[in-house]
PDB file of C-alpha atoms in Angstrom:
ATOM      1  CA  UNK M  76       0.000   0.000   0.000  1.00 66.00           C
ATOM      2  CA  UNK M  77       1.470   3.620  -0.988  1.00 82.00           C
ATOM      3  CA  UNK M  78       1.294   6.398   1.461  1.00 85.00           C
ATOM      4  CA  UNK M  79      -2.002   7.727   0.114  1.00 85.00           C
ATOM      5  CA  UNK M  80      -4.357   4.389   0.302  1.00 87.00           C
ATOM      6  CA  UNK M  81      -3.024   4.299   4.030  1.00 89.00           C
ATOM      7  CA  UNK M  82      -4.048   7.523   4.709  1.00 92.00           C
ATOM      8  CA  UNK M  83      -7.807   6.969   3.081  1.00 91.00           C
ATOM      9  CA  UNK M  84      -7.750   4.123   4.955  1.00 92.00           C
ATOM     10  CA  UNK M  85      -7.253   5.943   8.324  1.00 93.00           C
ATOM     11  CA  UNK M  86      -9.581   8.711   7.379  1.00 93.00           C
ATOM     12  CA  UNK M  87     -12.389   6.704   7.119  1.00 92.00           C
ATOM     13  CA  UNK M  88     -11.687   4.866  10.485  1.00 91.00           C
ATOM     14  CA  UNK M  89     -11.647   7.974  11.971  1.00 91.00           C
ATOM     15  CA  UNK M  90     -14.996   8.910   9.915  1.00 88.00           C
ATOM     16  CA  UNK M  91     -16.668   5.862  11.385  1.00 86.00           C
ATOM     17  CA  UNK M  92     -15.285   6.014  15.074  1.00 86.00           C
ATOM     18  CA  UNK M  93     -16.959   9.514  15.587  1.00 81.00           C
ATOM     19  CA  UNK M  94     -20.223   8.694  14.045  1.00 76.00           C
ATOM     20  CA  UNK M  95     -20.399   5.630  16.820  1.00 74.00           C
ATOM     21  CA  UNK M  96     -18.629   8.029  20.032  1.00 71.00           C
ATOM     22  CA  UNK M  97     -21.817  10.063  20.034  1.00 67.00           C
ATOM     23  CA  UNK M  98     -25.165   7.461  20.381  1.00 64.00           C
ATOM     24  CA  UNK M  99     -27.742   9.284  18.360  1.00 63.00           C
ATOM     25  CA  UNK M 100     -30.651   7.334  20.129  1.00 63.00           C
ATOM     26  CA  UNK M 101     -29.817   7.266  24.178  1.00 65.00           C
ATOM     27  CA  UNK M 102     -31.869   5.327  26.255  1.00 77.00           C
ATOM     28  CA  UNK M 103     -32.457   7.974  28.987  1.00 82.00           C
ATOM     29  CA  UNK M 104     -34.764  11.132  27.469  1.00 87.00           C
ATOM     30  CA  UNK M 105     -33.551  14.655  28.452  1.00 89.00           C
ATOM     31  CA  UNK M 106     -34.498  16.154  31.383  1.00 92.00           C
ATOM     32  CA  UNK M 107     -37.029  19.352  30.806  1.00 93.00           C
ATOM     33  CA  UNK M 108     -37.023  22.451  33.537  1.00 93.00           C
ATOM     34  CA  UNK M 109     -40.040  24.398  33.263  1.00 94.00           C
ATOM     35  CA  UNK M 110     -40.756  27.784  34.800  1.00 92.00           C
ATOM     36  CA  UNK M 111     -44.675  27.819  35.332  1.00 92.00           C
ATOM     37  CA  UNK M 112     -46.995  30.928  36.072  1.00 90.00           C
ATOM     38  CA  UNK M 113     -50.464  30.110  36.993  1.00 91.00           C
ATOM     39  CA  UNK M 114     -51.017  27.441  35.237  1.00 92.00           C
ATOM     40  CA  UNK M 115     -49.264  28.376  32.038  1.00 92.00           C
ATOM     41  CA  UNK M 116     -45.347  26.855  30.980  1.00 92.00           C
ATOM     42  CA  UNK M 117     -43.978  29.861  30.216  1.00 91.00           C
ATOM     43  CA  UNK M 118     -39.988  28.720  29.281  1.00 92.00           C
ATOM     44  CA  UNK M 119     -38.064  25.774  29.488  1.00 94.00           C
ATOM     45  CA  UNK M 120     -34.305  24.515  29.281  1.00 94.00           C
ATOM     46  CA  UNK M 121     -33.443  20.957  27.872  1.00 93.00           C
ATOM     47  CA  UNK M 122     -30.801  19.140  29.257  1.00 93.00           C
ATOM     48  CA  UNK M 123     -29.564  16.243  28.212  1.00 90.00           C
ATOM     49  CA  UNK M 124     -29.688  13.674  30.873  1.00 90.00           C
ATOM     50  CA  UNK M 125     -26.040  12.024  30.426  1.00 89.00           C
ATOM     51  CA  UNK M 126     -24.621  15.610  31.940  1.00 92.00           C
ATOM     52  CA  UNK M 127     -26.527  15.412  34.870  1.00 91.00           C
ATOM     53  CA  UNK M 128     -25.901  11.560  35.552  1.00 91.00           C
ATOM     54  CA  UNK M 129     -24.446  10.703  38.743  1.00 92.00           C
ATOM     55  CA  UNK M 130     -21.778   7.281  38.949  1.00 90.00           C
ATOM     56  CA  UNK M 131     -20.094   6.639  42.667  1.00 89.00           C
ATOM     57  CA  UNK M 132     -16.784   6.692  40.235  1.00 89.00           C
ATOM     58  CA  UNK M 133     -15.851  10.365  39.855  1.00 86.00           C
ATOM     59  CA  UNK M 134     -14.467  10.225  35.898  1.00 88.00           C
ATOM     60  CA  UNK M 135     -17.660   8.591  35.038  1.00 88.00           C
ATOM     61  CA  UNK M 136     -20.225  11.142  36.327  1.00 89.00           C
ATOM     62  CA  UNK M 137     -22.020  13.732  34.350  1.00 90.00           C
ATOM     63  CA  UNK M 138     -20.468  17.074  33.554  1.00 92.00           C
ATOM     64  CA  UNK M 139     -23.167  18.897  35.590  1.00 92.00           C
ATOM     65  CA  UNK M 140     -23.652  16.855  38.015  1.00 90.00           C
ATOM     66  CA  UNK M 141     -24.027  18.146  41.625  1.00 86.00           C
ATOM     67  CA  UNK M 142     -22.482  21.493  40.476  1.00 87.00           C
ATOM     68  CA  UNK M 143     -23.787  25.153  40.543  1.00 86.00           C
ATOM     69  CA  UNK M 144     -24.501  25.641  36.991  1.00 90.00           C
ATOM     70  CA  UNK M 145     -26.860  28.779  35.357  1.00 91.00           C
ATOM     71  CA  UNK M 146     -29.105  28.174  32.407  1.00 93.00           C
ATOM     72  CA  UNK M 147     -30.660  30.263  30.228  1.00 92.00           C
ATOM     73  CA  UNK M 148     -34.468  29.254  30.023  1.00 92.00           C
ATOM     74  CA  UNK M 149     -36.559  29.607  26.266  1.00 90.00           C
ATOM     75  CA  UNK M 150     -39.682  30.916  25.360  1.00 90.00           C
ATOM     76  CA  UNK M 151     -41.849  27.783  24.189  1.00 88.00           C
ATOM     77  CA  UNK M 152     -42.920  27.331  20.774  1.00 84.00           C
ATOM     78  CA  UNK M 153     -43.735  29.800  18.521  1.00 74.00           C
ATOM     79  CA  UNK M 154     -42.375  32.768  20.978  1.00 69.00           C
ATOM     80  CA  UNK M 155     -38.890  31.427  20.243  1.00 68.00           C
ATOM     81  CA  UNK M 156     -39.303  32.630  16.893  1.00 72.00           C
ATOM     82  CA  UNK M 157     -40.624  35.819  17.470  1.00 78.00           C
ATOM     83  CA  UNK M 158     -38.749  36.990  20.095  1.00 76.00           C
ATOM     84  CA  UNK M 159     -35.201  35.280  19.714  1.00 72.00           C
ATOM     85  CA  UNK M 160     -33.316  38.136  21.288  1.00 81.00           C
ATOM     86  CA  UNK M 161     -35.094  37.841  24.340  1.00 82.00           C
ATOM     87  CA  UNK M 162     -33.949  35.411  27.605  1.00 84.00           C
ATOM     88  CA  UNK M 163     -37.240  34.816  29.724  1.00 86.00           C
ATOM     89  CA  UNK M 164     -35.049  33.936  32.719  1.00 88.00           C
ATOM     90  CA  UNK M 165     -31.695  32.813  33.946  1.00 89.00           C
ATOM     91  CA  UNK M 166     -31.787  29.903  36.638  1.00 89.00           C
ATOM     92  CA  UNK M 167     -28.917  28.963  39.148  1.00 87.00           C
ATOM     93  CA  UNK M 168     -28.735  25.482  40.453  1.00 89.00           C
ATOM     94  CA  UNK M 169     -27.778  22.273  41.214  1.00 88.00           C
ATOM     95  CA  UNK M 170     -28.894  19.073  39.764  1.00 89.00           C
ATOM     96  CA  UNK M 171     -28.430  15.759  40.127  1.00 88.00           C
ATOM     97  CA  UNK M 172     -29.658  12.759  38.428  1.00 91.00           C
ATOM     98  CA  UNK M 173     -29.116   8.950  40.002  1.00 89.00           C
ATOM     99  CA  UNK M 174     -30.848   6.002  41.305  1.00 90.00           C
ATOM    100  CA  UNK M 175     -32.523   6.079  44.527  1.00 88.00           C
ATOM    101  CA  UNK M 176     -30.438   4.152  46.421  1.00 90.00           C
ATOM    102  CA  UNK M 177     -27.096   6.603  45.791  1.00 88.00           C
ATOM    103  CA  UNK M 178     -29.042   9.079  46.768  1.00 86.00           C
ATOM    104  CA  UNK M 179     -27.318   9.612  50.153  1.00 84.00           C
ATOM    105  CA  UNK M 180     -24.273  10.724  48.248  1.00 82.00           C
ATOM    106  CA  UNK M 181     -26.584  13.777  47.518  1.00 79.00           C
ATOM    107  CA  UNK M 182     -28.085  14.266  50.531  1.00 77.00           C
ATOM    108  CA  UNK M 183     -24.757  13.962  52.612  1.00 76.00           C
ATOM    109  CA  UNK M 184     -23.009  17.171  50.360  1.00 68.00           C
ATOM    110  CA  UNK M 185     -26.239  19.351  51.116  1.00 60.00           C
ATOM    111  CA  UNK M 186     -25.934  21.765  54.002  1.00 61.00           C
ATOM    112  CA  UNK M 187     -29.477  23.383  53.238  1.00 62.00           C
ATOM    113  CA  UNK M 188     -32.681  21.968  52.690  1.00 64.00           C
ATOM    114  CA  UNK M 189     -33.160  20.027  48.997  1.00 59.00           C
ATOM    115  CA  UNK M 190     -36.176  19.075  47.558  1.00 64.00           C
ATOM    116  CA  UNK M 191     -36.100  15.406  45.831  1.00 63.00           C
ATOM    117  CA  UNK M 192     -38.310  14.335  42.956  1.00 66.00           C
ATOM    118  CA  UNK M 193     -38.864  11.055  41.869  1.00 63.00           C
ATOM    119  CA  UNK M 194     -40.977   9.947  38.831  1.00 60.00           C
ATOM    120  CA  UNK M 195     -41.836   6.128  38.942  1.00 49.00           C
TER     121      UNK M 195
END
């Protein structure tokens, strides 16, 4: 093989590992913050749930996870579009996403009070 079929030969390697590092499909949906008024949802911020994922080993956890992180919330549907220079409101917290039974490594790094909500 010359120099140039090697290097064609890497490229698409490379072309196929980075279409599989990134799963297109995940198993877990994103989680959805919603800032109600009344009983109107008024914005929102999606976050996808593998950055809020906690793991007892510290490499493997979620890039949000348990940290003090702002997000800007977005009008929802149609208000997007008409008013995309606008930022209905910035939220600071913490959140943390892991099974019930690791969640005293969330309640032991609290001072405060917390609020925990389960869906089951």
């Amino acid at each position: 093989m010359d120099m140039e079929n090697v290097t064609e030969e890497i490229k698409k390697y490379v072309k196929r590992i980075r279409s599989m590092a990134i799963e297109p499909q995940l198993s877990m949906p994103d989680v959805i913050l919603w800032m109600i008024s009344g009983n109107k949802r008024v914005a929102y911020c999606r976050i996808p749930a593998h950055r809020l994922l906690f793991s007892e080993t510290k490499e493997a956890c979620g890039k949000f996870c348990g940290k003090p992180i702002e997000l800007l919330l977005k009008y929802p549907g149609r208000n997007a579009e008409e008013t995309p220079h606008e930022i209905p409101a910035l939220v600071r917290l913490e959140l943390w996403l892991g099974l019930a039974t690791h969640q005293q490594h969330w309640i032991k790094r609290e001072n405060g009070e917390f609020n925990v909500y389960a869906e089951t």
